[in-house]
XYZ file of C-alpha atoms in Angstrom:
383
model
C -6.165 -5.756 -13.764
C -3.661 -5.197 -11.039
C -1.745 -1.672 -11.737
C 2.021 -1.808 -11.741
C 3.782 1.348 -9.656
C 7.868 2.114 -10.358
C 10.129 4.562 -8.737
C 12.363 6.521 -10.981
C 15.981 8.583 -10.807
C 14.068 11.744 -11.696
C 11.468 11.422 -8.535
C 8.688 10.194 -10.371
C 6.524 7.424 -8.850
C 4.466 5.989 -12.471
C 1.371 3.615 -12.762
C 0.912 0.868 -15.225
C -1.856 -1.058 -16.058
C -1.846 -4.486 -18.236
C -5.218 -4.092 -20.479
C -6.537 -5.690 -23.531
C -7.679 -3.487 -26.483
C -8.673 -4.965 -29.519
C -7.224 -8.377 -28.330
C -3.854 -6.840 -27.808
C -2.432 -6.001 -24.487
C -1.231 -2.467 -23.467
C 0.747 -1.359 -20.581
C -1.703 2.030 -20.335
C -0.139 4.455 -17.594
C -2.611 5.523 -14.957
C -1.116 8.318 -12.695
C 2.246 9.783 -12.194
C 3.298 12.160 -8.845
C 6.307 13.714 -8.329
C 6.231 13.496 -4.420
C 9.828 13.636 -4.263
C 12.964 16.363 -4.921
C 15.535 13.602 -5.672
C 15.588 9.697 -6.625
C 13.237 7.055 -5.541
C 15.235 4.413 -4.097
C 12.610 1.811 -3.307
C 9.151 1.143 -2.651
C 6.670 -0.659 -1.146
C 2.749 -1.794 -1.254
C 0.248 -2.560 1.608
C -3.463 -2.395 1.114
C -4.280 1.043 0.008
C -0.863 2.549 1.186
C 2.268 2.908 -1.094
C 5.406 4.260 0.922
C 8.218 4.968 -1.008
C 12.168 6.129 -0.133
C 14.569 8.428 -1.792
C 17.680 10.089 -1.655
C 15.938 13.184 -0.059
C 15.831 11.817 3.246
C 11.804 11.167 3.639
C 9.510 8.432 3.275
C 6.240 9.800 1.195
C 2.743 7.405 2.110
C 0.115 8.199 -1.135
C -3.195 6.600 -0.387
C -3.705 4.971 -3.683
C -7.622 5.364 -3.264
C -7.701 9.474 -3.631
C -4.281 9.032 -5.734
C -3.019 12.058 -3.249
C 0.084 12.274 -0.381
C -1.175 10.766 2.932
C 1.436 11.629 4.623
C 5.786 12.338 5.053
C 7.766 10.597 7.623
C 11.078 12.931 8.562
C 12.681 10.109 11.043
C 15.929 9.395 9.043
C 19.199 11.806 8.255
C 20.393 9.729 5.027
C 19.362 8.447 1.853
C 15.974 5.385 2.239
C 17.392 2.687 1.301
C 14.465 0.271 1.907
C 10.577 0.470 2.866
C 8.868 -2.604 3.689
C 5.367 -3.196 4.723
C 4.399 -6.205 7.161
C 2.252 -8.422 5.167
C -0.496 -7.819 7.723
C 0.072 -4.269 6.762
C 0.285 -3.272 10.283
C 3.454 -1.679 10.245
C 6.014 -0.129 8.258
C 10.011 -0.883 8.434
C 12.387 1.694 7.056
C 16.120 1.851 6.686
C 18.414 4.454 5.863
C 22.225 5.334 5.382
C 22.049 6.796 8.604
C 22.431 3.275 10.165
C 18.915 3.305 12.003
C 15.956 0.993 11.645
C 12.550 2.638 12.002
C 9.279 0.755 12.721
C 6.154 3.160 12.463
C 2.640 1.578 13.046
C 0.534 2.591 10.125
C -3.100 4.307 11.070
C -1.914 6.888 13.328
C 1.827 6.746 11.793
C 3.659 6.492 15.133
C 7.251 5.753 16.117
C 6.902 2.280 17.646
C 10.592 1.170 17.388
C 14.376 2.865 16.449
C 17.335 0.741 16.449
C 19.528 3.984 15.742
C 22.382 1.493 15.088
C 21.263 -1.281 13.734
C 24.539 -2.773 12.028
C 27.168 -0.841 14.022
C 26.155 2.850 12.819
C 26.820 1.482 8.815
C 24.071 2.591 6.279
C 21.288 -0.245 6.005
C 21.250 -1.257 2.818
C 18.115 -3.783 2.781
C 15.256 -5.538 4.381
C 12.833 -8.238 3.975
C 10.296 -9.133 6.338
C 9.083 -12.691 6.728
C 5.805 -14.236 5.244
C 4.609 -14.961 9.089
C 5.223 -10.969 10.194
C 6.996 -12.758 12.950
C 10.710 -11.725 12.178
C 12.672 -9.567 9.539
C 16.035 -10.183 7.932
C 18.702 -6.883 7.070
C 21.970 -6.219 5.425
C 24.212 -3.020 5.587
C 27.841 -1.733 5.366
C 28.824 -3.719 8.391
C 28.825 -7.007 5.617
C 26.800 -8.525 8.477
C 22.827 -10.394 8.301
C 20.631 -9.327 10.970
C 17.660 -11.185 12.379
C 14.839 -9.061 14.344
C 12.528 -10.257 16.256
C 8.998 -8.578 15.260
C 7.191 -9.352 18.022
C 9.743 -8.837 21.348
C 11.155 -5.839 19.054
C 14.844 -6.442 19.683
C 17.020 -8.168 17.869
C 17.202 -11.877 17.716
C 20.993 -13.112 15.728
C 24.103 -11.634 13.610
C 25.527 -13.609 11.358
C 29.259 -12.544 9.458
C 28.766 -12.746 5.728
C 32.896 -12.658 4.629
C 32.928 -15.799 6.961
C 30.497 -17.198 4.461
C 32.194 -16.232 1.031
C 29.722 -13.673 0.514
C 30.840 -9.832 -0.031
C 28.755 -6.451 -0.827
C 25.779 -7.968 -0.236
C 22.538 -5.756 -2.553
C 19.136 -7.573 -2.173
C 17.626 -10.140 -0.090
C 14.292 -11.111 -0.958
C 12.009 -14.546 0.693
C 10.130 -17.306 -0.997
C 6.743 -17.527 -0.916
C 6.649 -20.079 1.846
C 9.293 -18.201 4.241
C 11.686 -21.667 3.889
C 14.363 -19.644 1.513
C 15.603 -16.870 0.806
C 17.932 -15.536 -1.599
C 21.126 -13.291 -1.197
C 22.484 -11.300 -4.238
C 26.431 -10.318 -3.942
C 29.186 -9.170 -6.969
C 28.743 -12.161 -8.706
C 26.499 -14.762 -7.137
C 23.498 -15.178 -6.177
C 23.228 -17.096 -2.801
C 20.146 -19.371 -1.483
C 20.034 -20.148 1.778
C 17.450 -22.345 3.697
C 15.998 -21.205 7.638
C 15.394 -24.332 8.595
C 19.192 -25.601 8.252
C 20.463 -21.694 8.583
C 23.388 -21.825 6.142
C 23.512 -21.385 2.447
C 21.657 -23.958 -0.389
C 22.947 -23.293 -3.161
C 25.149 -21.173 -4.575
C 24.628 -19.775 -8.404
C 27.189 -18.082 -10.068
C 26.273 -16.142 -13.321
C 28.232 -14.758 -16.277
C 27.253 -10.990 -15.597
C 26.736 -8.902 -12.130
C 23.017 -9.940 -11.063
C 20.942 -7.073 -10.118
C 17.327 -8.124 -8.960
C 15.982 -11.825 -7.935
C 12.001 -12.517 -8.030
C 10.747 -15.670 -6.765
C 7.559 -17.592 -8.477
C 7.414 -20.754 -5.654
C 9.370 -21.921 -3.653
C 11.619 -23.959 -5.974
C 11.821 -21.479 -8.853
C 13.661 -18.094 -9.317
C 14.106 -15.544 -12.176
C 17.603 -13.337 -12.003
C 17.883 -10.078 -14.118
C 21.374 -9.709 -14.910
C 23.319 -6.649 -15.830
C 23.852 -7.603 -19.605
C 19.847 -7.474 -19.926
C 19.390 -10.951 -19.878
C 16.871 -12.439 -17.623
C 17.509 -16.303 -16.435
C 15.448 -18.857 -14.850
C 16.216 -22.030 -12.909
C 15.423 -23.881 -10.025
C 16.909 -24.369 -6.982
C 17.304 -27.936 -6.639
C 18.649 -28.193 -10.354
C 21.705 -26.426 -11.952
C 20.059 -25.899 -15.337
C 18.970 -22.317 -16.388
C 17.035 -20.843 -19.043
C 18.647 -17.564 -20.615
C 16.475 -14.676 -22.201
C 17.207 -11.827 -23.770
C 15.198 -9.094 -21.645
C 16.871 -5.290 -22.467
C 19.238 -4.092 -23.922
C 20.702 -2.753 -21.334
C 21.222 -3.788 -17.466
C 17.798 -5.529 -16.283
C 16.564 -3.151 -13.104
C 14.086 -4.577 -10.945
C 11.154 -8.169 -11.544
C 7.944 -8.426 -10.114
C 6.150 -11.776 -10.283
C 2.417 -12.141 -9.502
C -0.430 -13.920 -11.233
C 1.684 -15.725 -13.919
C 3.172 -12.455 -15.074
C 6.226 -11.007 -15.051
C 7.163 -7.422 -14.925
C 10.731 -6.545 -16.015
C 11.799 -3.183 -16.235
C 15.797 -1.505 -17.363
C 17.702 1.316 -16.498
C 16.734 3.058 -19.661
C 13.335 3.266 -18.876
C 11.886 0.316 -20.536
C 9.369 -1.780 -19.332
C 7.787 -5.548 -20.713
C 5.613 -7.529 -19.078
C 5.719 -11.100 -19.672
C 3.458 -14.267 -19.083
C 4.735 -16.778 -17.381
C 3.696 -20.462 -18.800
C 5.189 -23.831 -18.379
C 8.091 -22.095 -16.250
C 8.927 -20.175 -19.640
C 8.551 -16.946 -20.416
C 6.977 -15.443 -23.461
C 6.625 -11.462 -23.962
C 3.274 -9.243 -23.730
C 3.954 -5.893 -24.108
C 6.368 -3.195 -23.838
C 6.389 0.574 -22.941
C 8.633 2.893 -21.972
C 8.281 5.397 -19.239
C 11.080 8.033 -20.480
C 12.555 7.609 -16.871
C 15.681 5.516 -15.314
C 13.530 2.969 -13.387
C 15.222 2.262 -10.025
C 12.095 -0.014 -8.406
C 9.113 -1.575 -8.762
C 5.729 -3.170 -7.034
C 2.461 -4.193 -7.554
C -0.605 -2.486 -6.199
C -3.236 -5.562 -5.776
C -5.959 -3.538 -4.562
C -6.555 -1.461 -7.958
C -9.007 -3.596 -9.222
C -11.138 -3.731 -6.265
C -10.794 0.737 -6.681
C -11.932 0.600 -10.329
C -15.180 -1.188 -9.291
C -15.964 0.583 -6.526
C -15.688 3.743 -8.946
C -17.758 1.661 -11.873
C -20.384 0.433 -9.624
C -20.708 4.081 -8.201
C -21.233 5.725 -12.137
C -23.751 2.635 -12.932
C -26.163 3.705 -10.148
C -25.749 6.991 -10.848
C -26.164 7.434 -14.904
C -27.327 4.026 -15.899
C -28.807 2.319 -13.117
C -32.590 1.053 -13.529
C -34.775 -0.246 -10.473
C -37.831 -2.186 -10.039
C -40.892 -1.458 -9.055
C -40.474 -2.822 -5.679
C -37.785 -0.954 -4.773
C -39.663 2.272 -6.637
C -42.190 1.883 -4.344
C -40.140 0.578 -0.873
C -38.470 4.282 -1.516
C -41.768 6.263 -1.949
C -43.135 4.681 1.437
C -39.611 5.333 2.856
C -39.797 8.630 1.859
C -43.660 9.088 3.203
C -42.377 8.057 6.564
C -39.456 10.405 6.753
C -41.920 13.388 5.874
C -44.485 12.271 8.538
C -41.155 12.553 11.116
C -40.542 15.744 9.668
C -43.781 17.345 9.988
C -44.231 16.028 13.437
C -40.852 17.326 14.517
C -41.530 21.262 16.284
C -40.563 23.891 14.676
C -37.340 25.736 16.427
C -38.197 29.143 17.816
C -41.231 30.243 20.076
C -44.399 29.613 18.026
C -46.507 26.447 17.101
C -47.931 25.726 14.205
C -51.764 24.912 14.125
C -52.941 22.909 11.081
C -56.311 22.788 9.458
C -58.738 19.872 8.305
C -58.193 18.113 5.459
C -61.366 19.515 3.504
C -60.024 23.130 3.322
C -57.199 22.497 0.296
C -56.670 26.068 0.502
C -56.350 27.043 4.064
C -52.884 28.105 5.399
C -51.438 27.557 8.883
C -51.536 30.660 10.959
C -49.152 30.873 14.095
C -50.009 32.464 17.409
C -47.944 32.998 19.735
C -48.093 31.104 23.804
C -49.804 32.502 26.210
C -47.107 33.944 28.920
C -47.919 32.525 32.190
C -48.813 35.387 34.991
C -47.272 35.356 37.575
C -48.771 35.412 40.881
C -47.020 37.788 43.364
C -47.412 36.670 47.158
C -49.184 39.338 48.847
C -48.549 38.964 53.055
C -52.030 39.848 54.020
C -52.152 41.190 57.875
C -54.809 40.563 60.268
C -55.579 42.690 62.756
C -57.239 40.841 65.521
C -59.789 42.839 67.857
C -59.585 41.974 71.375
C -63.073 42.329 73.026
């Protein structure tokens, strides 16, 4: 089972995993680090890399194989306000209150790209990179959207969100396909299309939305600051209403028909997702304000790397075939061995095979003499 990882006001980064016991599903936590000295602010997965932001001014990278810090980036003088991994995993965007954009390659963790004022020297506030790794959409103080080109590395548009009835701008998120993506402000929550570049749809709601998490590219869930958690789609204007927290709804995560919810007081549910309803799991509740949340995909393929690993060692059982393909493999390596000389000065003579008993005896080479050049003179008689 995929493992769920949230970022929390205390600097904890927890992990959650969705497993059945006794036909009754458990959010069991897996590991908890305490990387950073102040709030996580956001977070992000690629591969076997989670990078995550806080109010302390670094980005920490844990490799979620060893469970241990990779490594710290130092490039920004504010508060992380968003990580985000290409989907490729190739690279890593970061912005800060500092105003800057960062772009490190991951592998060797290099400085590819700064825009050191990305919207006019105001604090970034968010970013969302595209589906095709091709371009990346931000939002800061400036109240302005940003378009960057990914592969030029410069940016490509600005567009004036008062102009378009849209103030304080939080989150922006994609769809699935890359066609949509949504736009939360004060009150509304704003869908806008690429292909036509202007808003959708506009969606007002009763209480101050706080997190959007699209399932396809039609449907979205909004967690609302009440605790409720609605549902609709985009063409229609019907939505579902359900009663999530008690208190304001966090941060969703949607993958693999399940939903992850999580609140401010430190709850967390996950839910399955059927028929475009939703229907509660579990709960649990990680003693923590939650500020974020993610999904680490590549957990399962850890866990049976580790299992597989313990089976050959303790419990593994092999056939006679490969019993004996290893015996002959390891006859071969010892007739290398033997034939391999000695290091030092002496070699080795060996007896026959009759004599069980006898024991090699070493002698040492015979030094070479030298031959000194003697002139030899000839004294020639003249008759």
């Amino acid at each position: 089972m995929d493992e769920v990882v949230i970022g929390t006001y205390e600097g904890f980064l927890l992990g959650y995993s969705l497993r059945t016991e006794n036909d009754v599903k458990r959010l069991k936590q897996t590991f908890a680090t305490h990387s950073h000295t102040a709030s996580v602010r956001c977070i992000s997965i690629a591969g076997k890399f989670l990078a995550s932001g806080g109010t302390d001014d670094k980005v920490v990278v844990i490799d979620l194989k060893t469970r241990k810090e990779h490594t710290v980036l130092m490039q920004h003088d504010g508060t992380i306000n968003s990580v985000a991994f290409t989907h490729g995993g190739t690279h890593l965007l970061t912005g800060s209150d500092d105003g800057s954009i960062v772009v490190t390659r991951t592998g060797n963790w290099q400085i590819e790209k700064i825009w050191k004022k990305a919207h006019g020297g105001q604090p970034v506030t968010a970013i969302a990179v595209h589906p095709s790794d091709k371009m990346a959409l931000s939002i800061g103080g400036d109240k302005t959207l940003r378009t960057w080109n990914l592969i030029k590395g410069r940016p490509a548009f600005t567009m004036n969100l008062t102009s378009k009835g849209v103030s304080l701008p939080t989150e922006i998120k994609f769809s699935p396909g890359g066609d949509r993506f949504s736009l939360l402000s004060q009150q509304t929550v704003d869908i806008w299309t690429i292909s036509k570049a202007g808003i959708e749809k506009r969606i007002s709601c009763n209480s101050k939305p706080t997190s959007v998490q699209w399932t396809n590219d039609e449907r979205i869930f909004v967690g609302l600051e009440n605790g409720n958690i609605i549902t609709l789609n985009v063409t229609d204007s019907e939505a579902l209403t359900y009663k999530g927290h008690k208190q304001r709804v966090k941060c969703l995560y949607y993958e693999n028909n399940t939903m992850f919810s999580a609140s401010s007081s430190g709850e967390l549910k996950a839910w399955s997702v059927k028929d475009e309803k939703l229907h509660e799991t579990c709960t649990s509740n990680a003693s923590c304000r939650v500020t974020c949340i993610t999904l680490n995909r590549q957990n399962h393929l850890v866990k049976k790397e580790e299992t597989d690993k313990e089976e050959s060692v303790e419990g593994g059982v092999q056939n006679d075939d490969d019993v004996e393909s290893d015996a002959s493999e390891n006859q071969n390596i010892e007739k290398k061995i033997s034939l391999k000389r000695k290091p030092g000065a002496f070699v080795t003579i060996c007896y026959g095979d009759d004599d069980e008993n006898a024991k090699p005896s070493t002698i040492a080479p015979n030094k070479k003499s030298k031959k000194r050049k003697r002139n030899k003179k000839t004294n020639n008689k003249i008759e």
